[in-house]
N, CA, C and O of each residue as an XYZ file, in Angstrom:
984
protein
N     100.100    112.634    115.185
C     101.151    113.546    115.642
C     101.236    114.730    114.683
O     101.373    114.550    113.473
N     101.154    115.922    115.222
C     101.225    117.130    114.404
C     102.516    117.877    114.708
O     102.904    118.042    115.865
N     103.163    118.320    113.653
C     104.359    119.129    113.814
C     104.044    120.614    113.646
O     104.948    121.443    113.540
N     102.765    120.933    113.624
C     102.330    122.322    113.490
C     101.289    122.597    114.570
O     100.168    122.093    114.497
N     101.650    123.380    115.552
C     100.725    123.665    116.652
C     100.992    125.075    117.166
O     102.050    125.651    116.914
N     100.025    125.616    117.885
C     100.137    126.975    118.425
C     101.129    126.987    119.582
O     100.977    126.240    120.548
N     102.132    127.829    119.477
C     103.171    127.879    120.501
C     102.620    128.372    121.837
O     103.125    128.007    122.899
N     101.583    129.203    121.774
C     101.009    129.704    123.033
C      99.972    128.756    123.615
O      99.370    129.050    124.648
N      99.758    127.608    122.952
C      98.826    126.616    123.470
C      97.374    126.876    123.138
O      96.507    126.098    123.536
N      97.082    127.949    122.418
C      95.704    128.304    122.089
C      95.507    128.208    120.575
O      95.841    129.137    119.839
N      94.970    127.093    120.122
C      94.795    126.890    118.683
C      93.774    127.845    118.091
O      93.836    128.157    116.901
N      92.833    128.315    118.905
C      91.809    129.240    118.415
C      92.332    130.668    118.276
O      91.792    131.451    117.494
N      93.359    131.006    119.013
C      93.949    132.341    118.931
C      95.458    132.228    119.151
O      95.943    132.495    120.250
N      96.202    131.834    118.114
C      97.647    131.617    118.269
C      98.471    132.896    118.195
O      99.700    132.833    118.192
N      97.825    134.049    118.135
C      98.560    135.302    117.979
C      99.314    135.663    119.256
O      98.889    135.340    120.365
N     100.450    136.345    119.066
C     101.238    136.862    120.182
C     101.360    138.369    120.034
O     101.334    138.898    118.923
N     101.492    139.049    121.153
C     101.560    140.500    121.160
C     103.013    140.942    121.072
O     103.695    141.067    122.089
N     103.485    141.181    119.841
C     104.831    141.704    119.645
C     105.915    140.665    119.865
O     105.643    139.490    120.109
N     107.170    141.140    119.770
C     108.316    140.242    119.926
C     108.355    139.628    121.317
O     108.632    138.438    121.467
N     108.077    140.438    122.335
C     108.117    139.919    123.694
C     107.062    138.847    123.912
O     107.274    137.903    124.673
N     105.919    138.996    123.237
C     104.882    137.977    123.342
C     105.333    136.660    122.742
O     105.016    135.595    123.272
N     106.076    136.721    121.629
C     106.604    135.504    121.010
C     107.628    134.844    121.931
O     107.605    133.628    122.120
N     108.529    135.651    122.506
C     109.546    135.114    123.415
C     108.886    134.468    124.632
O     109.298    133.390    125.061
N     107.867    135.117    125.187
C     107.179    134.575    126.359
C     106.489    133.251    126.034
O     106.525    132.314    126.831
N     105.856    133.182    124.849
C     105.182    131.947    124.448
C     106.190    130.825    124.253
O     105.919    129.678    124.608
N     107.351    131.147    123.692
C     108.388    130.136    123.480
C     108.917    129.627    124.824
O     109.080    128.421    125.010
N     109.183    130.535    125.753
C     109.693    130.127    127.066
C     108.677    129.268    127.800
O     109.043    128.313    128.485
N     107.389    129.610    127.658
C     106.344    128.817    128.294
C     106.233    127.431    127.657
O     106.010    126.441    128.354
N     106.390    127.362    126.331
C     106.266    126.090    125.627
C     107.395    125.126    125.983
O     107.218    123.910    125.919
N     108.550    125.665    126.356
C     109.682    124.804    126.709
C     109.372    123.889    127.891
O     110.015    122.854    128.067
N     108.379    124.276    128.703
C     108.017    123.464    129.868
C     107.048    122.337    129.505
O     106.830    121.428    130.307
N     106.466    122.390    128.307
C     105.463    121.389    127.956
C     105.741    120.692    126.627
O     105.026    119.760    126.258
N     106.766    121.130    125.906
C     107.072    120.565    124.596
C     108.463    119.946    124.627
O     109.413    120.557    125.116
N     108.577    118.729    124.101
C     109.878    118.078    123.996
C     110.447    118.335    122.601
O     109.810    118.022    121.596
N     111.633    118.900    122.550
C     112.261    119.236    121.280
C     113.058    118.041    120.761
O     113.960    117.544    121.434
N     112.711    117.587    119.551
C     113.445    116.481    118.946
C     113.086    116.433    117.467
O     112.138    117.082    117.024
N     113.871    115.641    116.697
C     113.621    115.480    115.269
C     112.499    114.501    115.018
O     111.949    113.932    115.961
N     112.154    114.299    113.770
C     112.730    114.905    112.567
C     112.226    116.329    112.337
O     111.335    116.805    113.041
N     112.807    116.998    111.344
C     112.445    118.371    111.016
C     111.539    118.371    109.790
O     111.952    117.979    108.699
N     110.307    118.812    109.981
C     109.343    118.900    108.892
C     108.945    120.357    108.678
O     108.558    121.047    109.621
N     109.041    120.816    107.439
C     108.672    122.187    107.102
C     107.312    122.290    106.399
O     106.628    123.307    106.511
N     106.929    121.239    105.681
C     105.789    121.355    104.762
C     104.499    121.742    105.463
O     103.718    122.537    104.940
N     104.274    121.186    106.642
C     103.013    121.442    107.330
C     102.900    122.899    107.770
O     101.835    123.499    107.629
N     103.971    123.474    108.297
C     103.916    124.859    108.753
C     103.857    125.822    107.564
O     103.231    126.879    107.651
N     104.514    125.454    106.445
C     104.424    126.298    105.250
C     103.002    126.273    104.695
O     102.492    127.297    104.242
N     102.364    125.104    104.731
C     100.976    125.013    104.277
C     100.070    125.867    105.164
O      99.153    126.517    104.662
N     100.314    125.873    106.460
C      99.513    126.699    107.369
C      99.715    128.181    107.073
O      98.755    128.951    107.051
N     100.951    128.575    106.847
C     101.223    129.974    106.514
C     100.569    130.355    105.192
O     100.082    131.475    105.041
N     100.556    129.436    104.236
C      99.915    129.686    102.950
C      98.420    129.896    103.123
O      97.836    130.770    102.482
N      97.801    129.108    103.978
C      96.372    129.277    104.239
C      96.080    130.658    104.825
O      95.081    131.288    104.476
N      96.953    131.120    105.713
C      96.766    132.435    106.319
C      96.972    133.555    105.300
O      96.361    134.620    105.402
N      97.841    133.301    104.316
C      98.157    134.325    103.321
C      97.208    134.302    102.125
O      97.363    135.092    101.194
N      96.240    133.410    102.146
C      95.348    133.241    101.001
C      94.166    134.189    101.005
O      93.241    134.028    100.209
N      94.181    135.175    101.888
C      93.076    136.118    101.951
C      93.028    137.045    100.747
O      93.933    137.056     99.913
N      91.964    137.813    100.674
C      91.722    138.712     99.546
C      92.733    139.851     99.557
O      92.959    140.483    100.589
N      93.342    140.107     98.397
C      94.287    141.204     98.230
C      93.842    142.037     97.036
O      93.527    141.490     95.979
N      93.814    143.355     97.197
C      93.415    144.255     96.125
C      94.163    145.567     96.287
O      95.014    145.703     97.165
N      93.839    146.535     95.430
C      94.457    147.856     95.549
C      94.147    148.482     96.903
O      94.989    149.163     97.488
N      92.940    148.250     97.396
C      92.535    148.824     98.689
C      92.916    147.946     99.868
O      93.078    148.441    100.984
N      93.061    146.644     99.631
C      93.407    145.716    100.722
C      94.780    145.137    100.411
O      94.895    144.136     99.705
N      95.812    145.767    100.940
C      97.185    145.342    100.683
C      97.765    144.741    101.963
O      97.903    145.419    102.981
N      98.096    143.468    101.888
C      98.716    142.802    103.025
C      99.712    141.772    102.518
O      99.534    141.182    101.452
N     100.765    141.567    103.304
C     101.830    140.647    102.926
C     102.291    139.930    104.189
O     102.310    140.512    105.273
N     102.662    138.663    104.039
C     103.002    137.822    105.179
C     104.444    137.332    105.070
O     104.949    137.093    103.973
N     105.094    137.187    106.214
C     106.464    136.672    106.272
C     106.508    135.529    107.282
O     106.140    135.701    108.444
N     106.961    134.367    106.830
C     107.129    133.201    107.699
C     108.610    133.062    108.035
O     109.445    132.924    107.141
N     108.931    133.100    109.319
C     110.306    132.939    109.791
C     110.460    131.550    110.390
O     109.766    131.201    111.344
N     111.374    130.752    109.828
C     111.637    129.399    110.308
C     113.036    129.349    110.912
O     114.015    129.693    110.250
N     113.128    128.924    112.155
C     114.413    128.701    112.812
C     114.624    127.198    112.909
O     113.772    126.486    113.440
N     115.737    126.715    112.408
C     115.975    125.274    112.406
C     117.420    124.960    112.752
O     118.329    125.720    112.419
N     117.621    123.831    113.424
C     118.978    123.387    113.759
C     119.307    122.070    113.077
O     120.284    121.407    113.424
N     118.482    121.696    112.100
C     118.728    120.425    111.438
C     118.286    120.435    109.993
O     117.755    121.430    109.498
N     118.510    119.318    109.320
C     118.142    119.171    107.933
C     116.636    118.980    107.799
O     115.968    118.565    108.746
N     116.113    119.280    106.633
C     114.694    119.089    106.360
C     114.463    117.632    105.962
O     115.088    117.134    105.026
N     113.575    116.960    106.666
C     113.327    115.545    106.405
C     112.163    115.295    105.449
O     111.915    114.156    105.052
N     111.459    116.351    105.085
C     110.375    116.212    104.106
C     110.630    117.176    102.948
O     109.786    118.012    102.623
N     111.802    117.048    102.333
C     112.242    118.010    101.321
C     111.282    118.082    100.138
O     110.936    119.179     99.700
N     110.845    116.937     99.610
C     109.964    116.960     98.439
C     108.654    117.674     98.746
O     108.194    118.494     97.952
N     108.053    117.369     99.888
C     106.804    118.040    100.264
C     107.037    119.526    100.534
O     106.184    120.360    100.231
N     108.197    119.850    101.105
C     108.517    121.250    101.360
C     108.640    122.025    100.059
O     108.127    123.139     99.948
N     109.315    121.446     99.076
C     109.450    122.106     97.767
C     108.081    122.316     97.139
O     107.815    123.377     96.575
N     107.214    121.319     97.229
C     105.870    121.447     96.661
C     105.094    122.579     97.335
O     104.414    123.353     96.661
N     105.192    122.678     98.660
C     104.471    123.738     99.375
C     105.044    125.121     99.050
O     104.296    126.095     98.971
N     106.353    125.213     98.862
C     106.959    126.497     98.491
C     106.496    126.913     97.095
O     106.168    128.078     96.868
N     106.470    125.970     96.172
C     105.998    126.275     94.812
C     104.549    126.726     94.845
O     104.173    127.661     94.138
N     103.739    126.076     95.651
C     102.329    126.469     95.781
C     102.203    127.857     96.393
O     101.353    128.645     95.977
N     103.040    128.160     97.372
C     102.961    129.448     98.067
C     103.517    130.600     97.238
O     103.296    131.763     97.575
N     104.229    130.299     96.170
C     104.874    131.362     95.397
C     103.883    132.274     94.693
O     104.267    133.340     94.212
N     102.616    131.879     94.622
C     101.584    132.728     94.025
C     100.907    133.618     95.062
O     100.043    134.424     94.716
N     101.288    133.481     96.319
C     100.610    134.181     97.413
C     101.464    135.327     97.951
O     102.670    135.361     97.706
N     100.857    136.264     98.680
C     101.625    137.347     99.315
C     102.380    136.828    100.543
O     102.033    137.141    101.682
N     103.416    136.030    100.287
C     104.130    135.343    101.355
C     105.603    135.228    101.012
O     105.958    134.901     99.879
N     106.454    135.494    101.979
C     107.890    135.239    101.887
C     108.288    134.334    103.042
O     107.684    134.377    104.114
N     109.313    133.513    102.815
C     109.781    132.567    103.826
C     111.257    132.833    104.096
O     112.084    132.778    103.187
N     111.575    133.119    105.347
C     112.960    133.337    105.768
C     113.362    132.174    106.672
O     112.723    131.921    107.693
N     114.423    131.474    106.289
C     114.897    130.322    107.058
C     116.256    130.677    107.666
O     117.174    131.081    106.952
N     116.376    130.527    108.973
C     117.637    130.774    109.669
C     118.142    129.442    110.216
O     117.477    128.807    111.035
N     119.319    129.024    109.759
C     119.925    127.795    110.244
C     120.793    128.069    111.457
O     121.734    128.860    111.387
N     120.482    127.423    112.560
C     121.194    127.636    113.824
C     122.002    126.383    114.159
O     121.476    125.271    114.122
N     123.271    126.566    114.482
C     124.101    125.422    114.853
C     125.071    125.040    113.756
O     125.302    125.802    112.817
N     125.638    123.850    113.885
C     126.715    123.402    112.995
C     126.285    122.310    112.021
O     127.137    121.618    111.464
N     124.999    122.144    111.807
C     124.532    121.112    110.875
C     124.895    121.484    109.436
O     125.252    122.625    109.146
N     124.797    120.516    108.560
C     125.053    120.735    107.145
C     123.788    121.314    106.504
O     122.806    120.600    106.296
N     123.821    122.592    106.198
C     122.649    123.269    105.647
C     122.756    123.462    104.134
O     122.105    124.348    103.580
N     123.554    122.658    103.472
C     123.777    122.867    102.042
C     122.487    122.746    101.239
O     122.324    123.441    100.237
N     121.566    121.876    101.658
C     120.323    121.711    100.913
C     119.418    122.934    101.043
O     118.509    123.123    100.235
N     119.661    123.755    102.050
C     118.849    124.965    102.209
C     119.080    125.929    101.060
O     118.171    126.655    100.657
N     120.300    125.936    100.533
C     120.579    126.808     99.390
C     119.736    126.399     98.184
O     119.397    127.235     97.346
N     119.402    125.124     98.098
C     118.526    124.659     97.021
C     117.140    125.275     97.160
O     116.531    125.660     96.162
N     116.635    125.373     98.390
C     115.334    125.997     98.615
C     115.375    127.480     98.305
O     114.383    128.056     97.857
N     116.532    128.102     98.545
C     116.676    129.534     98.285
C     116.523    129.831     96.795
O     115.959    130.859     96.421
N     117.013    128.951     95.959
C     116.828    128.982     94.497
C     117.123    130.344     93.876
O     116.343    130.850     93.069
N     118.256    130.932     94.261
C     118.647    132.208     93.663
C     119.062    132.051     92.203
O     119.016    133.012     91.436
N     119.467    130.839     91.818
C     119.981    130.624     90.467
C     118.927    130.132     89.483
O     119.236    129.922     88.310
N     117.705    129.947     89.929
C     116.657    129.471     89.029
C     115.375    129.198     89.794
O     115.359    129.226     91.025
N     114.298    128.932     89.061
C     113.000    128.679     89.672
C     112.967    127.298     90.319
O     113.456    126.323     89.749
N     112.398    127.228     91.490
C     112.253    125.966     92.211
C     111.190    125.112     91.510
O     110.164    125.632     91.073
N     111.439    123.801     91.404
C     110.508    122.894     90.741
C     110.237    121.690     91.648
O     111.153    121.126     92.247
N     108.980    121.318     91.731
C     108.585    120.165     92.529
C     108.800    118.888     91.739
O     108.320    118.768     90.612
N     109.521    117.929     92.321
C     109.752    116.650     91.664
C     108.488    115.792     91.627
O     108.314    114.974     90.724
N     107.609    115.981     92.611
C     106.428    115.123     92.709
C     105.313    115.539     91.759
O     104.593    114.685     91.243
N     105.161    116.832     91.523
C     104.054    117.309     90.683
C     104.513    118.047     89.438
O     103.720    118.267     88.522
N     105.795    118.436     89.389
C     106.284    119.214     88.263
C     105.947    120.682     88.341
O     106.275    121.443     87.431
N     105.289    121.098     89.424
C     104.931    122.510     89.595
C     106.192    123.356     89.714
O     107.138    122.973     90.402
N     106.208    124.504     89.046
C     107.341    125.421     89.083
C     106.946    126.669     89.853
O     105.871    127.228     89.638
N     107.814    127.097     90.743
C     107.531    128.308     91.523
C     107.450    129.513     90.592
O     108.274    129.671     89.691
N     106.459    130.349     90.815
C     106.298    131.536     89.985
C     107.330    132.611     90.326
O     107.659    133.446     89.484
N     107.836    132.591     91.550
C     108.842    133.571     91.956
C     109.622    133.004     93.131
O     109.178    132.060     93.785
N     110.787    133.584     93.395
C     111.617    133.177     94.529
C     111.077    133.825     95.789
O     111.040    135.052     95.885
N     110.655    133.015     96.763
C     110.099    133.574     97.994
C     110.897    133.160     99.226
O     110.496    133.474    100.346
N     112.018    132.461     99.043
C     112.779    131.920    100.173
C     114.127    132.624    100.299
O     114.820    132.850     99.307
N     114.482    132.962    101.524
C     115.817    133.454    101.838
C     116.373    132.611    102.978
O     115.766    132.537    104.046
N     117.530    131.973    102.759
C     118.174    131.176    103.804
C     119.421    131.890    104.296
O     120.217    132.394    103.504
N     119.583    131.926    105.627
C     120.740    132.580    106.238
C     121.298    131.674    107.333
O     120.569    131.334    108.265
N     122.572    131.271    107.251
C     123.196    130.508    108.342
C     123.610    131.460    109.463
O     124.408    132.372    109.248
N     123.073    131.246    110.639
C     123.306    132.177    111.743
C     124.781    132.257    112.125
O     125.281    133.345    112.410
N     125.488    131.119    112.136
C     126.881    131.110    112.583
C     127.768    132.044    111.760
O     128.760    132.569    112.265
N     127.417    132.245    110.514
C     128.222    133.093    109.645
C     128.160    134.559    110.077
O     129.068    135.338    109.785
N     127.085    134.928    110.774
C     126.889    136.336    111.135
C     126.731    136.541    112.646
O     126.348    137.627    113.081
N     127.020    135.515    113.445
C     126.714    135.607    114.874
C     127.505    136.699    115.587
O     127.088    137.171    116.644
N     128.651    137.108    115.015
C     129.437    138.175    115.627
C     129.163    139.540    114.992
O     129.802    140.532    115.341
N     128.221    139.580    114.070
C     127.898    140.836    113.391
C     126.382    140.933    113.237
O     125.855    140.639    112.164
N     125.675    141.340    114.289
C     124.204    141.360    114.237
C     123.652    142.293    113.167
O     122.588    142.027    112.607
N     124.356    143.380    112.876
C     123.855    144.296    111.844
C     123.886    143.626    110.470
O     122.928    143.729    109.704
N     124.992    142.939    110.162
C     125.085    142.225    108.894
C     124.064    141.084    108.837
O     123.505    140.797    107.778
N     123.828    140.441    109.972
C     122.831    139.370    110.025
C     121.443    139.910    109.692
O     120.727    139.326    108.880
N     121.062    141.022    110.316
C     119.747    141.620    110.065
C     119.611    142.039    108.605
O     118.570    141.817    107.987
N     120.660    142.644    108.056
C     120.611    143.086    106.660
C     120.457    141.905    105.706
O     119.714    141.987    104.728
N     121.164    140.798    105.992
C     121.099    139.634    105.113
C     119.747    138.941    105.209
O     119.204    138.494    104.198
N     119.203    138.852    106.412
C     117.895    138.229    106.598
C     116.824    138.953    105.782
O     115.950    138.312    105.198
N     116.891    140.268    105.740
C     115.853    141.066    105.074
C     116.221    141.488    103.658
O     115.470    142.220    103.014
N     117.371    141.032    103.170
C     117.907    141.556    101.910
C     116.959    141.354    100.727
O     116.821    142.253     99.898
N     116.308    140.204    100.630
C     115.477    139.902     99.467
C     114.014    140.280     99.654
O     113.236    140.238     98.702
N     113.636    140.648    100.873
C     112.223    140.886    101.160
C     111.636    142.060    100.363
O     110.544    141.913     99.815
N     112.305    143.215    100.274
C     111.714    144.318     99.492
C     111.416    143.920     98.048
O     110.354    144.249     97.519
N     112.345    143.215     97.412
C     112.127    142.796     96.030
C     110.968    141.811     95.931
O     110.176    141.880     94.991
N     110.861    140.894     96.895
C     109.798    139.901     96.852
C     108.424    140.549     97.030
O     107.460    140.172     96.363
N     108.345    141.522     97.931
C     107.078    142.228     98.124
C     106.702    142.994     96.861
O     105.567    142.913     96.393
N     107.660    143.738     96.313
C     107.413    144.521     95.103
C     107.011    143.635     93.939
O     106.106    143.974     93.176
N     107.686    142.496     93.801
C     107.415    141.606     92.679
C     106.003    141.040     92.757
O     105.317    140.948     91.739
N     105.559    140.660     93.959
C     104.205    140.119     94.090
C     103.159    141.137     93.685
O     102.296    140.845     92.857
N     103.227    142.340     94.264
C     102.190    143.323     93.985
C     102.249    143.801     92.533
O     101.216    144.135     91.952
N     103.433    143.837     91.950
C     103.534    144.245     90.548
C     102.842    143.219     89.655
O     102.146    143.592     88.711
N     103.025    141.915     89.947
C     102.371    140.890     89.127
C     100.854    140.928     89.295
O     100.123    140.458     88.424
N     100.377    141.484     90.409
C      98.940    141.610     90.629
C      98.375    142.919     90.088
O      97.170    143.161     90.160
N      99.252    143.756     89.549
C      98.807    145.051     89.049
C      98.425    146.016     90.148
O      97.590    146.897     89.945
N      99.037    145.854     91.324
C      98.726    146.691     92.479
C      99.904    147.611     92.760
O     101.038    147.148     92.883
N      99.645    148.909     92.863
C     100.684    149.888     93.159
C     100.572    150.347     94.602
O      99.507    150.202     95.203
N     101.636    150.898     95.179
C     101.581    151.331     96.580
C     100.537    152.420     96.784
O     100.421    153.340     95.974
N      99.781    152.311     97.866
C      98.833    153.355     98.232
C      99.563    154.509     98.899
O     100.637    154.311     99.467
N      98.994    155.723     98.841
C      99.623    156.857     99.539
C      99.739    156.578    101.032
O      98.903    155.889    101.616
N     100.779    157.118    101.632
C     100.960    156.958    103.069
C      99.924    157.739    103.845
O      99.275    158.625    103.288
N      99.753    157.430    105.123
C      98.764    158.139    105.943
C      99.163    159.592    106.165
O     100.347    159.922    106.237
N      98.163    160.445    106.269
C      98.388    161.860    106.548
C      98.467    162.045    108.055
O      97.570    161.623    108.786
N      99.532    162.670    108.514
C      99.751    162.862    109.945
C      99.333    164.275    110.333
O      99.796    165.255    109.750
N      98.470    164.364    111.307
C      98.049    165.651    111.851
C      99.019    166.021    112.964
O      99.176    165.274    113.931
N      99.667    167.168    112.829
C     100.668    167.556    113.827
C     100.049    167.706    115.208
O     100.749    167.593    116.214
N      98.742    167.959    115.270
C      98.089    168.113    116.574
C      97.978    166.788    117.320
O      97.723    166.767    118.524
N      98.172    165.661    116.589
C      98.095    164.347    117.219
C      99.447    163.864    117.732
O      99.518    162.820    118.380
N     100.524    164.603    117.454
C     101.869    164.190    117.858
C     102.106    164.569    119.308
O     101.886    165.713    119.703
N     102.551    163.617    120.089
C     102.873    163.856    121.490
C     104.327    163.478    121.744
O     104.764    162.388    121.376
N     105.061    164.362    122.362
C     106.458    164.107    122.702
C     106.524    163.721    124.169
O     106.116    164.496    125.033
N     107.035    162.529    124.459
C     107.123    162.073    125.839
C     108.518    162.325    126.386
O     109.498    162.345    125.642
N     108.592    162.516    127.679
C     109.886    162.725    128.323
C     110.728    161.463    128.163
O     110.242    160.354    128.386
N     111.946    161.631    127.791
C     112.828    160.502    127.553
C     113.158    160.352    126.086
O     114.142    159.708    125.720
N     112.317    160.961    125.233
C     112.633    160.925    123.809
C     113.826    161.810    123.521
O     114.669    161.476    122.688
N     113.902    162.946    124.213
C     115.027    163.840    124.020
C     116.300    163.181    124.553
O     116.289    162.557    125.614
N     117.368    163.322    123.823
C     118.635    162.763    124.254
C     118.776    161.285    123.966
O     119.758    160.666    124.374
N     117.788    160.696    123.252
C     117.842    159.274    122.956
C     118.308    158.992    121.543
O     118.232    157.861    121.063
N     118.795    160.036    120.881
C     119.217    159.860    119.506
C     118.150    160.252    118.513
O     118.406    160.326    117.312
N     116.926    160.510    119.022
C     115.852    160.952    118.140
C     115.984    162.446    117.894
O     116.536    163.163    118.729
N     115.480    162.931    116.747
C     115.558    164.371    116.499
C     114.700    165.136    117.483
O     113.630    164.668    117.872
N     115.162    166.313    117.890
C     114.417    167.144    118.825
C     113.272    167.828    118.096
O     113.467    168.430    117.040
N     112.068    167.731    118.668
C     110.904    168.405    118.119
C     110.617    169.633    118.975
O     110.665    169.571    120.204
N     110.321    170.728    118.325
C     109.990    171.947    119.033
C     108.493    172.168    118.994
O     107.886    172.014    117.935
N     107.876    172.522    120.109
C     106.445    172.799    120.090
C     106.157    174.068    119.295
O     107.065    174.804    118.909
N     104.856    174.305    119.060
C     104.474    175.517    118.353
C     104.982    176.739    119.100
O     104.897    176.810    120.326
N     105.505    177.690    118.360
C     105.856    178.964    118.979
C     104.924    180.024    118.432
O     103.964    179.712    117.728
N     105.197    181.241    118.745
C     104.361    182.306    118.245
C     104.524    182.392    116.735
O     105.638    182.324    116.215
N     103.437    182.537    116.061
C     103.469    182.602    114.604
C     102.352    181.762    114.037
O     101.450    181.341    114.762
N     102.405    181.524    112.780
C     101.334    180.812    112.111
C     101.441    179.325    112.387
O     102.478    178.830    112.828
N     100.336    178.613    112.116
C     100.343    177.166    112.261
C     101.311    176.529    111.295
O     101.902    175.490    111.589
N     101.478    177.159    110.120
C     102.417    176.634    109.134
C     103.825    176.614    109.691
O     104.583    175.675    109.451
N     104.183    177.672    110.452
C     105.502    177.695    111.075
C     105.629    176.556    112.078
O     106.675    175.915    112.185
N     104.527    176.312    112.823
C     104.553    175.223    113.786
C     104.714    173.877    113.108
O     105.422    173.003    113.608
N     104.048    173.707    111.956
C     104.178    172.454    111.238
C     105.609    172.230    110.782
O     106.113    171.109    110.835
N     106.258    173.285    110.338
C     107.617    173.152    109.864
C     108.554    172.747    110.990
O     109.534    172.036    110.766
N     108.249    173.201    112.202
C     109.105    172.834    113.319
C     108.835    171.402    113.792
O     109.744    170.720    114.264
N     107.584    170.949    113.662
C     107.257    169.622    114.169
C     107.842    168.511    113.302
O     108.060    167.404    113.794
N     108.099    168.778    112.033
C     108.677    167.765    111.153
C     110.141    168.087    110.931
O     110.436    169.081    110.268
N     111.059    167.315    111.437
C     112.479    167.594    111.273
C     112.909    167.433    109.826
O     112.457    166.523    109.131
N     113.773    168.310    109.381
C     114.283    168.233    108.021
C     115.450    167.250    107.978
O     116.609    167.649    107.859
N     115.128    165.965    108.077
C     116.156    164.943    108.052
C     115.765    163.862    107.064
O     114.580    163.559    106.926
N     116.730    163.273    106.372
C     116.406    162.215    105.413
C     115.930    160.966    106.127
O     116.391    160.646    107.223
N     115.001    160.263    105.492
C     114.479    159.021    106.030
C     115.149    157.850    105.325
O     115.397    157.911    104.121
N     115.447    156.777    106.069
C     116.103    155.618    105.497
C     115.069    154.606    105.020
O     114.015    154.442    105.634
N     115.377    153.940    103.933
C     114.547    152.854    103.432
C     115.432    151.909    102.646
O     116.631    152.144    102.498
N     114.833    150.836    102.142
C     115.572    149.891    101.324
C     115.244    150.110     99.858
O     114.116    150.463     99.513
N     116.226    149.903     99.001
C     115.917    149.850     97.584
C     115.610    148.409     97.214
O     115.533    147.555     98.097
N     115.431    148.118     95.931
C     115.013    146.782     95.533
C     116.084    145.737     95.765
O     115.780    144.544     95.798
N     117.329    146.155     95.926
C     118.404    145.196     96.207
C     118.610    145.005     97.704
O     119.564    144.343     98.111
N     117.726    145.576     98.536
C     117.854    145.412     99.979
C     118.917    146.300    100.581
O     119.332    146.072    101.718
N     119.382    147.332     99.834
C     120.396    148.231    100.347
C     119.726    149.496    100.854
O     118.643    149.877    100.410
N     120.413    150.140    101.807
C     119.857    151.375    102.336
C     119.915    152.483    101.293
O     120.895    152.617    100.559
N     118.862    153.263    101.243
C     118.892    154.480    100.463
C     118.184    155.553    101.281
O     117.405    155.232    102.179
N     118.442    156.802    100.985
C     117.840    157.890    101.728
C     116.870    158.626    100.825
O     117.158    158.898     99.659
N     115.706    158.945    101.392
C     114.708    159.693    100.677
C     114.337    160.908    101.513
O     113.988    160.767    102.685
N     114.406    162.081    100.937
C     114.123    163.296    101.670
C     112.637    163.638    101.581
O     112.041    163.596    100.505
N     112.066    163.967    102.699
C     110.686    164.402    102.750
C     110.647    165.885    103.109
O     111.555    166.412    103.753
N     109.566    166.547    102.671
C     109.410    167.923    103.121
C     108.731    167.935    104.485
O     108.478    166.881    105.070
N     108.439    169.122    104.983
C     107.938    169.202    106.353
C     106.529    168.647    106.499
O     106.063    168.463    107.624
N     105.840    168.378    105.403
C     104.515    167.796    105.476
C     104.553    166.271    105.303
O     103.509    165.631    105.179
N     105.745    165.704    105.296
C     105.875    164.264    105.186
C     105.678    163.761    103.777
O     105.366    162.585    103.584
N     105.851    164.621    102.781
C     105.644    164.242    101.399
C     106.944    164.349    100.633
O     107.856    165.068    101.041
N     107.030    163.629     99.515
C     108.179    163.750     98.647
C     108.160    165.103     97.950
O     107.104    165.522     97.476
N     109.275    165.793     97.872
C     109.341    166.961     96.997
C     109.068    166.538     95.566
O     109.347    165.396     95.200
N     108.521    167.444     94.737
C     108.133    167.056     93.366
C     109.248    166.406     92.583
O     108.992    165.473     91.822
N     110.485    166.868     92.742
C     111.569    166.308     91.944
C     112.026    164.963     92.471
O     112.882    164.334     91.849
N     111.490    164.490     93.600
C     111.942    163.218     94.173
C     110.787    162.207     94.286
O     110.855    161.271     95.083
N     109.737    162.399     93.492
C     108.652    161.434     93.522
C     109.181    160.057     93.122
O     109.826    159.935     92.081
N     108.927    159.022     93.919
C     109.494    157.699     93.626
C     108.697    156.951     92.571
O     107.474    157.072     92.498
N     109.395    156.181     91.760
C     108.743    155.229     90.873
C     108.579    153.933     91.643
O     109.585    153.332     92.020
N     107.334    153.463     91.901
C     107.156    152.307     92.798
C     107.804    151.032     92.318
O     108.054    150.135     93.123
N     108.091    150.917     91.009
C     108.651    149.675     90.507
C     110.032    149.871     89.929
O     110.586    148.937     89.349
N     110.602    151.039     90.065
C     111.979    151.258     89.652
C     112.189    151.224     88.152
O     113.323    151.091     87.692
N     111.108    151.345     87.371
C     111.233    151.313     85.931
C     111.252    152.737     85.368
O     111.353    152.920     84.155
């Protein structure tokens, strides 16, 4: 009996196309899968660790996030702790969302905000905190607060991993204004209005195609901050970011 299987039924290609693909696979699985306990995390965490074990370098930067939805207690806690400690060296974060009214107090132990997680079976100590636990009921009436809390620790975890590997952020992609297409329906949807090229130089057209509006991002504490870009999509010289906040 395996507690780790492809939700879409295809073990050779378990990928789904976007959020809707995940929802469709879940709805389809409900017709062929019986939902019942016990709740085991270790096997799926080990699978995620295997996927995250690929080569990472300055040129090959990738990071993985495992989202676990659970309505019950973890029945393989010792093995789960061991797998989390093992995964703490990999480009992987684990977000656990507790759904329902079960007692999720032990989940805070996995979150380990107050100290490094340690495996009782092997003595292995996690190199970094990679788990964030969020009880859904606490935020079910405030989806914005729920989203912020779920992602609150992720920026720091990503930054911490790459910093320990001696890897700094690569420059962002260069956008050619000639490749930008404005589709009908974008206007009036809350997006900034883009003006096509008018008479004048291409530089004038570039300035019109990039709106002079601040872009939102997260700081290391998971809070919103605003960073202003110039019309070429670059930081002004006085606002060049320090990738590690030092």
